[in-house]
Structures are given as structure tokens and as C-alpha cells.
Coordinates of C-alpha atoms in Angstrom, one line a residue:
X1 CA 0.3 -0.1 0.1
X2 CA 1.4 3.3 -1.0
X3 CA 0.9 6.5 1.1
X4 CA 1.5 9.8 -1.1
X5 CA 4.2 11.9 0.5
X6 CA 2.8 15.7 0.6
X7 CA 5.2 18.4 -0.6
X8 CA 4.6 20.9 1.8
X9 CA 6.9 21.8 4.6
X10 CA 6.7 19.2 7.4
X11 CA 7.8 21.5 9.9
X12 CA 6.1 24.8 9.7
X13 CA 7.1 27.7 11.7
X14 CA 4.6 28.9 14.6
X15 CA 3.3 32.5 14.5
X16 CA 5.3 34.3 17.0
X17 CA 2.2 36.1 18.7
X18 CA -0.4 34.4 20.5
X19 CA -3.1 35.0 23.2
X20 CA -3.6 31.9 25.5
X21 CA -6.9 30.4 25.1
X22 CA -6.8 28.6 28.6
X23 CA -5.0 28.7 32.0
X24 CA -3.3 25.4 30.8
X25 CA -1.6 27.4 28.2
X26 CA -0.1 30.3 30.2
X27 CA 3.0 29.1 29.4
X28 CA 2.4 30.3 25.7
X29 CA 2.2 28.1 22.6
X30 CA 2.3 29.1 19.0
X31 CA -0.8 29.8 17.0
X32 CA -3.0 27.1 16.4
X33 CA -3.9 28.8 12.8
X34 CA -3.5 27.1 9.8
X35 CA -1.9 29.1 6.8
X36 CA -4.5 27.7 4.5
X37 CA -7.6 25.6 4.2
X38 CA -6.8 22.2 2.7
X39 CA -8.4 21.8 -0.8
X40 CA -9.9 18.5 0.8
X41 CA -10.0 17.4 4.4
X42 CA -8.1 13.8 4.0
X43 CA -10.7 12.7 1.6
X44 CA -8.3 11.0 -0.3
X45 CA -6.1 9.8 2.3
X46 CA -5.2 6.2 1.7
X47 CA -6.3 4.9 5.3
X48 CA -9.1 7.4 6.0
X49 CA -12.3 5.1 7.0
X50 CA -14.3 4.9 3.4
X51 CA -17.5 6.8 3.2
X52 CA -20.0 4.2 3.9
X53 CA -22.6 6.4 2.2
X54 CA -25.6 4.1 2.8
X55 CA -25.9 5.2 6.6
X56 CA -28.8 7.5 5.7
X57 CA -30.8 4.6 4.0
X58 CA -29.7 2.2 6.3
X59 CA -30.7 4.5 9.3
X60 CA -34.4 4.6 7.3
X61 CA -34.6 0.9 6.8
X62 CA -33.9 0.4 10.7
X63 CA -36.4 2.9 11.5
X64 CA -34.0 5.5 12.8
X65 CA -35.3 8.6 11.0
X66 CA -33.6 11.5 11.1
X67 CA -35.2 15.3 11.8
X68 CA -34.5 17.1 8.7
X69 CA -34.4 20.2 10.8
X70 CA -33.0 19.3 14.0
X71 CA -32.9 21.5 16.9
X72 CA -30.2 21.2 19.2
X73 CA -31.5 20.7 22.8
X74 CA -29.9 23.3 25.1
X75 CA -28.4 22.1 28.3
X76 CA -30.5 22.4 31.6
X77 CA -30.5 26.1 32.4
X78 CA -30.2 27.5 36.0
X79 CA -33.3 27.9 38.0
X80 CA -34.1 31.6 38.0
X81 CA -35.7 31.4 41.3
X82 CA -32.3 30.5 43.1
X83 CA -30.7 33.2 44.9
X84 CA -27.7 34.8 44.1
X85 CA -24.8 33.4 46.2
X86 CA -21.7 35.5 47.4
X87 CA -18.6 35.2 45.1
X88 CA -16.5 32.2 45.9
X89 CA -13.7 34.0 47.6
X90 CA -16.2 34.7 50.5
X91 CA -15.9 31.2 51.4
X92 CA -13.7 30.1 54.7
X93 CA -10.0 30.1 53.1
X94 CA -9.5 26.6 54.6
X95 CA -12.1 25.1 52.2
X96 CA -10.6 26.5 49.2
X97 CA -8.5 24.3 46.9
X98 CA -5.3 25.6 45.3
X99 CA -5.9 24.8 42.0
X100 CA -2.1 26.1 41.1
X101 CA -0.7 23.5 43.1
X102 CA -1.7 20.9 40.8
X103 CA -0.6 22.8 37.7
X104 CA -3.7 24.3 36.6
X105 CA -2.9 27.5 37.6
X106 CA 1.1 27.8 36.8
X107 CA 1.3 31.7 36.9
X108 CA -1.4 32.7 39.5
X109 CA -0.7 32.9 43.3
X110 CA -2.4 30.6 45.7
X111 CA -4.8 31.5 47.9
X112 CA -2.9 31.4 51.0
X113 CA -1.1 34.3 49.8
X114 CA -3.7 35.9 47.6
X115 CA -7.1 34.9 48.2
X116 CA -8.8 36.8 45.3
X117 CA -6.3 36.0 42.6
X118 CA -8.6 33.3 40.8
X119 CA -11.6 35.3 40.7
X120 CA -9.4 38.4 39.6
X121 CA -8.4 36.6 36.4
X122 CA -11.7 35.2 36.0
X123 CA -10.7 31.5 36.5
X124 CA -12.8 31.0 40.1
X125 CA -14.9 28.5 38.3
X126 CA -12.1 26.0 38.1
X127 CA -11.6 26.0 42.0
X128 CA -15.5 25.6 42.4
X129 CA -15.7 22.9 39.9
X130 CA -12.8 20.9 41.7
X131 CA -14.4 21.6 45.2
X132 CA -17.8 20.3 43.8
X133 CA -15.6 17.2 42.7
X134 CA -14.3 16.7 46.1
X135 CA -18.4 17.1 47.5
X136 CA -18.7 13.6 45.9
X137 CA -15.8 12.2 48.0
X138 CA -16.7 13.6 51.2
X139 CA -20.5 13.0 50.9
X140 CA -21.3 16.6 51.3
X141 CA -24.4 16.7 49.3
X142 CA -25.7 20.0 50.6
X143 CA -22.6 22.1 50.3
X144 CA -22.3 20.3 46.6
X145 CA -25.6 21.7 45.7
X146 CA -24.6 25.2 47.0
X147 CA -21.7 25.1 44.9
X148 CA -23.6 23.7 41.8
X149 CA -25.8 26.7 42.1
X150 CA -23.1 29.0 42.0
X151 CA -21.6 27.2 39.1
X152 CA -24.9 27.2 37.2
X153 CA -24.7 31.1 37.3
X154 CA -21.3 31.0 36.7
X155 CA -21.0 28.6 33.9
X156 CA -24.9 29.3 32.0
X157 CA -23.8 27.7 28.7
X158 CA -21.0 26.3 26.6
X159 CA -19.1 29.4 25.3
X160 CA -16.0 31.2 25.8
X161 CA -12.6 29.8 25.7
X162 CA -11.7 26.0 25.6
X163 CA -10.9 26.0 29.6
X164 CA -14.4 27.6 30.2
X165 CA -16.2 25.4 27.9
X166 CA -14.5 22.3 29.3
X167 CA -15.5 23.3 32.8
X168 CA -19.1 23.8 31.9
X169 CA -19.2 20.1 30.4
X170 CA -17.7 18.8 33.8
X171 CA -20.2 20.7 35.5
X172 CA -22.9 19.5 33.6
X173 CA -21.6 16.0 34.3
X174 CA -21.0 16.6 37.8
X175 CA -24.7 17.6 38.0
X176 CA -26.1 14.6 36.4
X177 CA -24.4 12.5 39.2
X178 CA -25.9 14.8 41.9
X179 CA -29.3 15.0 40.5
X180 CA -29.5 11.3 39.3
X181 CA -30.5 12.4 35.6
X182 CA -29.5 10.3 32.7
X183 CA -28.2 11.5 29.2
X184 CA -30.4 11.1 26.4
X185 CA -29.1 9.3 23.3
X186 CA -29.5 10.8 19.9
X187 CA -28.0 8.2 17.6
X188 CA -28.3 9.8 14.5
X189 CA -26.7 13.1 15.6
X190 CA -24.2 11.3 17.5
X191 CA -23.2 9.3 14.1
X192 CA -23.2 12.9 12.0
X193 CA -21.0 14.4 15.0
X194 CA -18.5 11.4 14.7
X195 CA -18.1 11.5 11.0
X196 CA -17.8 15.2 11.2
X197 CA -15.1 14.9 13.8
X198 CA -13.2 12.1 11.7
X199 CA -13.5 14.7 8.8
X200 CA -11.7 17.5 10.1
X201 CA -9.8 16.3 13.2
X202 CA -6.5 14.0 12.9
X203 CA -7.4 12.5 16.3
X204 CA -9.9 9.8 15.2
X205 CA -7.8 8.9 12.1
X206 CA -4.7 8.5 14.3
X207 CA -6.0 6.3 16.7
X208 CA -7.9 4.0 14.3
X209 CA -4.9 3.7 11.7
X210 CA -2.2 3.2 14.4
X211 CA -4.3 0.6 15.8
X212 CA -4.8 -1.0 12.7
X213 CA -1.4 -0.9 11.6
X214 CA -0.4 -2.9 15.0
X215 CA -2.8 -5.5 14.2
X216 CA -1.9 -6.0 10.4
X217 CA 1.7 -6.2 11.5
X218 CA 1.0 -8.7 14.2
X219 CA -1.3 -11.0 11.8
X220 CA 0.7 -10.2 8.6
X221 CA 0.5 -13.7 6.3
X222 CA -2.8 -15.0 8.0
X223 CA -5.9 -15.1 5.8
X224 CA -8.1 -15.7 8.8
X225 CA -8.0 -13.0 11.8
X226 CA -9.9 -12.5 14.7
X227 CA -10.3 -9.4 16.5
X228 CA -11.5 -8.8 20.1
X229 CA -12.6 -5.1 20.2
X230 CA -13.2 -3.5 24.0
X231 CA -14.3 -0.2 22.7
X232 CA -15.8 -0.5 19.2
X233 CA -17.6 2.8 18.8
X234 CA -19.3 3.2 15.6
X235 CA -17.0 0.7 14.0
X236 CA -16.0 2.7 11.2
X237 CA -12.3 2.3 11.9
X238 CA -12.7 -1.9 10.9
X239 CA -13.9 -0.7 7.4
X240 CA -10.3 0.7 6.5
X241 CA -9.1 -2.6 8.1
X242 CA -11.4 -4.5 5.7
X243 CA -9.6 -2.9 2.9
X244 CA -6.4 -3.4 3.9
X245 CA -7.1 -7.0 4.4
X246 CA -8.5 -7.1 1.0
X247 CA -5.4 -5.4 -0.8
X248 CA -2.7 -7.7 1.0
X249 CA -4.7 -11.0 0.0
X250 CA -4.9 -9.8 -4.0
X251 CA -3.0 -12.8 -4.8
X252 CA -3.7 -15.1 -2.0
X253 CA -6.7 -17.1 -0.7
X254 CA -9.8 -15.3 0.4
X255 CA -9.3 -13.6 3.6
X256 CA -11.8 -13.4 6.6
X257 CA -12.4 -11.6 9.4
X258 CA -13.9 -12.0 12.6
X259 CA -14.6 -9.4 15.3
X260 CA -15.9 -9.9 18.5
X261 CA -16.9 -6.5 20.3
X262 CA -17.9 -5.8 24.0
X263 CA -20.9 -3.5 24.2
X264 CA -23.1 -2.1 26.8
X265 CA -26.6 -3.6 27.5
X266 CA -28.2 -0.4 25.5
X267 CA -26.3 -0.6 22.6
X268 CA -28.8 -2.3 20.2
X269 CA -29.4 0.6 17.6
X270 CA -25.7 0.6 17.1
X271 CA -24.9 -2.9 16.6
X272 CA -27.6 -3.0 13.9
X273 CA -25.8 -0.2 12.0
X274 CA -22.4 -1.6 12.7
X275 CA -23.1 -5.2 11.4
X276 CA -25.2 -3.8 8.4
X277 CA -22.4 -1.5 7.5
X278 CA -19.5 -3.5 8.0
X279 CA -21.2 -6.7 6.2
X280 CA -22.0 -4.9 3.5
X281 CA -18.7 -3.6 2.8
X282 CA -17.0 -6.9 3.5
X283 CA -19.4 -8.3 0.6
X284 CA -18.2 -5.6 -2.0
X285 CA -14.7 -6.5 -0.9
X286 CA -15.4 -10.6 -1.3
X287 CA -14.1 -10.7 2.3
X288 CA -15.3 -13.3 4.7
X289 CA -16.9 -11.2 7.6
X290 CA -18.7 -12.4 10.7
X291 CA -19.1 -10.0 13.9
X292 CA -20.3 -11.0 17.1
X293 CA -21.5 -8.4 20.1
X294 CA -20.7 -9.6 23.6
X295 CA -22.4 -7.6 26.6
X296 CA -19.9 -6.3 28.9
X297 CA -21.8 -7.6 31.7
X298 CA -21.8 -11.1 30.2
X299 CA -18.0 -10.5 29.9
X300 CA -17.7 -9.6 33.3
X301 CA -18.9 -12.8 34.6
X302 CA -17.7 -15.5 31.9
X303 CA -14.3 -13.7 30.6
X304 CA -13.3 -15.0 27.5
X305 CA -15.5 -18.0 27.6
X306 CA -18.2 -15.4 26.4
X307 CA -16.1 -15.4 23.1
X308 CA -16.0 -18.0 20.5
X309 CA -12.5 -18.9 19.3
X310 CA -11.8 -20.8 16.3
X311 CA -8.7 -23.0 15.2
X312 CA -6.6 -21.3 12.5
X313 CA -7.3 -17.9 13.6
X314 CA -4.8 -15.3 14.8
X315 CA -6.3 -13.4 17.5
X316 CA -5.6 -9.6 18.2
X317 CA -7.1 -7.7 21.1
X318 CA -7.8 -4.0 20.8
X319 CA -8.9 -2.3 24.2
X320 CA -9.0 1.3 26.1
X321 CA -8.0 1.8 29.9
X322 CA -11.9 2.4 30.5
X323 CA -12.4 -1.8 30.7
X324 CA -10.4 -1.7 33.7
X325 CA -13.0 0.5 35.3
X326 CA -15.7 -1.5 33.9
X327 CA -14.7 -5.2 34.6
X328 CA -11.2 -4.6 36.6
X329 CA -8.0 -6.3 35.2
X330 CA -8.9 -10.1 36.5
X331 CA -9.2 -10.6 32.6
X332 CA -5.7 -10.4 31.9
X333 CA -4.8 -13.4 33.6
X334 CA -7.5 -15.2 31.2
X335 CA -6.0 -13.4 28.0
X336 CA -2.7 -15.3 28.3
X337 CA -4.9 -18.6 27.4
X338 CA -6.2 -16.7 24.2
X339 CA -2.6 -16.2 23.1
X340 CA -3.4 -13.0 21.1
X341 CA -0.6 -12.2 18.5
X342 CA -0.9 -8.4 19.8
X343 CA -2.8 -6.7 22.4
X344 CA -3.3 -2.8 21.2
X345 CA -4.3 -0.1 24.1
X346 CA -5.7 3.2 22.9
X347 CA -5.8 5.9 25.4
X348 CA -8.1 8.8 24.8
X349 CA -9.2 11.7 27.1
X350 CA -11.0 9.3 29.4
X351 CA -8.1 7.1 29.7
X352 CA -6.2 9.9 31.1
X353 CA -8.8 10.9 33.8
X354 CA -7.5 9.6 37.2
X355 CA -6.5 5.9 36.8
X356 CA -5.3 4.0 39.7
X357 CA -7.5 6.3 41.9
X358 CA -10.9 6.8 43.0
X359 CA -11.0 10.4 43.0
X360 CA -13.4 12.6 41.4
X361 CA -11.3 15.6 42.3
X362 CA -8.1 14.1 40.5
X363 CA -10.5 13.1 37.4
X364 CA -11.7 16.5 37.3
X365 CA -8.2 18.3 37.4
X366 CA -6.6 15.6 34.8
X367 CA -9.8 15.8 32.8
X368 CA -9.9 19.8 32.6
X369 CA -6.5 19.8 31.2
X370 CA -7.2 17.2 28.6
X371 CA -10.7 18.3 27.3
X372 CA -9.4 22.0 27.3
X373 CA -6.8 20.8 25.1
X374 CA -9.0 18.8 22.9
X375 CA -11.3 21.7 22.5
X376 CA -8.4 24.3 21.5
X377 CA -7.3 21.8 19.1
X378 CA -10.7 21.5 17.6
X379 CA -10.7 25.5 17.4
X380 CA -7.8 25.4 15.5
X381 CA -9.6 23.0 13.0
X382 CA -12.3 25.2 12.9
X383 CA -10.3 28.2 11.9
X384 CA -8.8 26.1 9.1
X385 CA -12.1 25.2 7.9
X386 CA -14.0 28.4 7.7
X387 CA -15.7 28.2 10.6
X388 CA -19.5 26.5 11.2
X389 CA -22.0 25.0 13.5
X390 CA -20.2 21.5 13.3
X391 CA -18.1 22.4 16.5
X392 CA -20.9 22.9 18.9
X393 CA -22.2 19.3 17.6
X394 CA -18.8 17.5 18.1
X395 CA -18.9 19.3 21.6
X396 CA -22.2 17.8 22.5
X397 CA -22.5 14.4 20.9
X398 CA -18.9 13.4 21.0
X399 CA -17.0 15.4 23.7
X400 CA -19.7 15.7 26.3
X401 CA -20.7 12.0 26.6
X402 CA -16.8 11.2 26.8
X403 CA -16.7 13.3 29.8
X404 CA -19.9 12.1 31.5
X405 CA -18.2 8.4 31.0
X406 CA -15.1 9.6 32.7
X407 CA -16.8 11.3 35.4
X408 CA -19.3 8.4 36.3
X409 CA -16.3 6.1 36.3
X410 CA -14.3 8.2 38.6
X411 CA -16.0 6.6 41.6
X412 CA -14.6 3.3 40.7
X413 CA -11.0 2.7 41.0
X414 CA -10.0 1.9 38.2
X415 CA -6.7 -0.6 37.8
X416 CA -3.6 1.6 37.0
X417 CA -3.6 -0.4 33.3
X418 CA 0.2 -0.4 32.7
X419 CA 1.1 -1.6 36.0
X420 CA -1.8 -4.4 35.4
X421 CA -0.5 -5.5 31.9
X422 CA 3.0 -5.8 33.1
X423 CA 2.0 -7.7 36.4
X424 CA 0.1 -10.1 33.9
X425 CA 3.2 -10.8 32.0
X426 CA 2.9 -8.7 29.0
X427 CA 5.9 -6.3 27.8
X428 CA 5.4 -3.5 25.2
X429 CA 6.6 -3.9 21.7
X430 CA 7.3 -0.6 19.5
X431 CA 5.1 0.3 16.6
X432 CA 6.2 -0.3 13.1
X433 CA 8.4 2.8 11.1
X434 CA 5.8 2.3 8.7
X435 CA 2.9 3.5 11.4
X436 CA 5.2 6.4 12.4
X437 CA 5.6 7.6 8.9
X438 CA 1.7 7.4 8.2
X439 CA 1.3 9.6 11.4
X440 CA 3.3 12.5 9.8
X441 CA 2.0 12.2 6.8
X442 CA -1.4 12.3 8.0
X443 CA -0.4 15.4 9.9
X444 CA 1.3 17.0 6.9
X445 CA -2.1 16.6 5.0
X446 CA -4.1 18.0 7.9
X447 CA -2.2 21.4 7.9
X448 CA -3.3 22.7 11.2
X449 CA -0.4 23.9 13.1
X450 CA -0.1 22.5 16.5
X451 CA -0.5 18.7 16.1
X452 CA 2.7 16.6 16.2
X453 CA 3.6 12.8 16.7
X454 CA 5.9 11.8 19.7
X455 CA 7.5 8.5 20.3
X456 CA 7.6 8.0 24.1
X457 CA 9.6 4.7 24.5
X458 CA 7.5 2.0 22.5
X459 CA 4.3 4.2 22.5
X460 CA 3.2 6.9 20.0
X461 CA 1.1 9.9 21.0
X462 CA -0.5 12.7 19.1
X463 CA 0.2 15.9 20.8
X464 CA -1.3 19.1 20.7
X465 CA 1.5 21.3 21.1
X466 CA 3.4 19.8 24.4
X467 CA 0.2 18.2 25.4
X468 CA -1.0 14.5 24.8
X469 CA -4.1 13.8 23.5
X470 CA -4.2 10.1 22.4
X471 CA -1.9 7.2 22.5
X472 CA -1.6 3.6 20.9
X473 CA 0.9 1.1 22.0
X474 CA 1.1 -2.5 21.4
X475 CA 1.9 -5.3 23.9
X476 CA 2.6 -8.9 23.6
X477 CA 3.2 -11.8 26.4

């Protein structure tokens, strides 16, 4: 498979003047603005997920009708009958959290030196949000409601700079825990948002093709591949994998791919869409294909006994750290008996939120940094692609649900996944040079300044300036 090598400068010089968009960026980063709008948003990239144009007709066949004039549902607004609360710095100084001690506010003096410093620069909501998270750990429900009421007045909508918007979504996620409200799933809008996200940001494609390449390298030469996917999402990344199998087997016997995907109990509509799309695409490529969906709760009790394995298949496993919070790390001892060729770990924003602890506070601290960085990178893509309503859709239907998942899982102590995998007898192996070349090629074609690829030991990371967004690593027994 040939990858075109773009002629544009791979190391563009950053702009010299830049106004930080978040307190996490007070150190000063180069401008995220691209020099020009790409003529095509990676539509001809060799590893882009094929455009499965039958999404709309398939959704109609499955009874999932889209509203031709969708109206975005606003987030709950604060109750106007609530009284105004005093400013944050009127609380007892001993109860206030010093955000700068945790690296969130590196250039701001802590409260012990200047109690008004956060309010003076407009970042008081960061302190209040972290204090709200602490209320879940101390079971201080009444104090939490008071703080939440003030935050509802301070953060009324997802507007402002990236840090403020990230804080709004974390406030909404914590509020849903406090009130017991559930998140509505709008599958069609979610699908559209994910497709848009994949077309304008390198993040989804970096994750998918680095994982795909790790699996392809491990099962090279095998006509029968079985992938156990612990985080299938909408499944689009496996379409590009099917195409790769087809190209690699032009002069050999007919290839076959089996996928065993672990999914939540309430994933029925998504599983039907995934199955129909991938089955149709495999048929067009003349590839044998089968997909089974295993409820996560079933796997929790039966481990790999809930998955069918066949003789002669080469097995690969793709997972994210989220599974360790959902089912624990015990399944790793059973994984050795499965003898996979490779275990690929994909770490996104949720995977960087407080793992190894059961701390809401730490999850919020780390989550604010990760997701404000993500939103900042989306702003850069927005500028380079002419702006549009798509950014709000991505935030509402892609980013916010991930924040909710991370916050909900924060109360469960997730295994420190690296230590768990090493303890199970696994070792990290490097990704191929071809995977690294593809990543660099992708970023040159995106033409949005600020993204770059970093190799950290055997792991490959996609960073926005000096802050990691997603990472891929490969492991073997």
C-alpha cells in the first residue's frame, strides 16, 4: 500500500504572537491557526475510513428517522428562582482548593498568598468545580448543591474559551451525578458528529490507523483474523482494516475477519448499524466477515468464555483503559490462554482521567487539562476550515458523552492499566516505522499547526503542542 508524501513543509514555523485560550496554556503556545484551508479534508487519504454512503438509507431501513430540521437541545439552564450566592472568595479560606498546586494555574498565586487571585483573572470557576468534585468524595451533598448553584450562574452555557467550555461540560456531568439524571442518546446526531469529527480532526484517524497497523503487522500473512474489540464505538475504523486485508490478499486465498465486540447493554441500535455497514462493505470487497456482540456484563462474569474462538485464526485484542474500570483487571490472566498475537491499547481523554485512583477530584483536574486541550485543537480546525456549527455538534455529541463516562467512572477505582498489564506478564513492543511514517504524513495533510507525533519509549502519541491527546501502544506476552 502506497502512501503519498505531501510536498508541503513538514515543520512549519509557528506564529510568534499568541493569546492563550486557557489557563492550561499560560506558558504560551504557538498559534493554532493554519496558513491555508486544505483543498480536501483528507478525503483521499489512503487510510481514511471509507465513506459508507448508505448510512442514511440504512438508518431509515432500521426505523431510525432523522429530523430534517434538527433542533439542538440546550443544556438545562439554572433555576431563576435560586438566590444569588456570594462570590467564591467569601467562603472560608481553609475550604478553598489551590488549583495552582496541581499545575492548573501555574502563573497564579495560591489562595494562601492572594485569596482573590482566581476571581481576579476570571478562573474562579475552576476552583469551584474542583471543590464540587471533592463533595462527592466527602459525601457533602448540601455543600455540593450550593456550589453547583453558583456554578450554574457562572457557567450558563458552553461558551467562551476552551477551558471555560470544558468546565461547563464537567459541571453538567457532575450535576447529572448529583441529580441522578440520565443522558439522552440521539444516535443519528451522534453518528453525524462522529463523522464530522473524523473528517476535520486527525485525532480519530490517528487512533484508528495506528491500531489497525499494529494489528496488521502482528497478523501479517494470515488469511483468518479474529479481533476482540473492547471499545468498538461506531465501528468505522474496521472498514479501513477490511480494505487493507483485501489489498494484502490479492494473490492469495480469500481472507476472513471475525470481530468480537464488547458493548453496553443499551447498544442495540448501534450494533445493528455497525453490523449492517461492515457486512455490506466486506461483501463488496469479497472478504469473509462475521461480527458478534458480547454484552460487557456477560464478559464480566464469563471472561473470554463468552467469546467464540476458532482453530487456525490469529487473534488480536484492541482495548482502552476504560475496560479496567468496567470489569477490573482480572481478565488479563485469562488473556494469556487466548494467546493473542498483539494487544493494542488506545488511550484517549477518558483514559487520562484519574486512573489508579477513585478520586473525582483528580479525574476533574486531569480531565480539565485534557479536554480543554482537545477543544483548543478543535478551535484550530474550525479556523482552518472556515468555521461552522459543526464544532458545537462535536462538543455536544462526541466530547460531552466522553466527559460523562469519565466522571461516572471516577468513583470506581480503575486499575493502573500499565502496571496491570506488566503484572500479567505482558511487555510493550514498538510500533512499526511505517505506522510512524503514516502518522507524520497524516499531519502534513491536515495542515493545522499544533499537532505533532511523539514517540515515548514504544508508545506513539498525538499531541497538541506539548500536551498529549491520544496514544497507541502494542503489547505481547
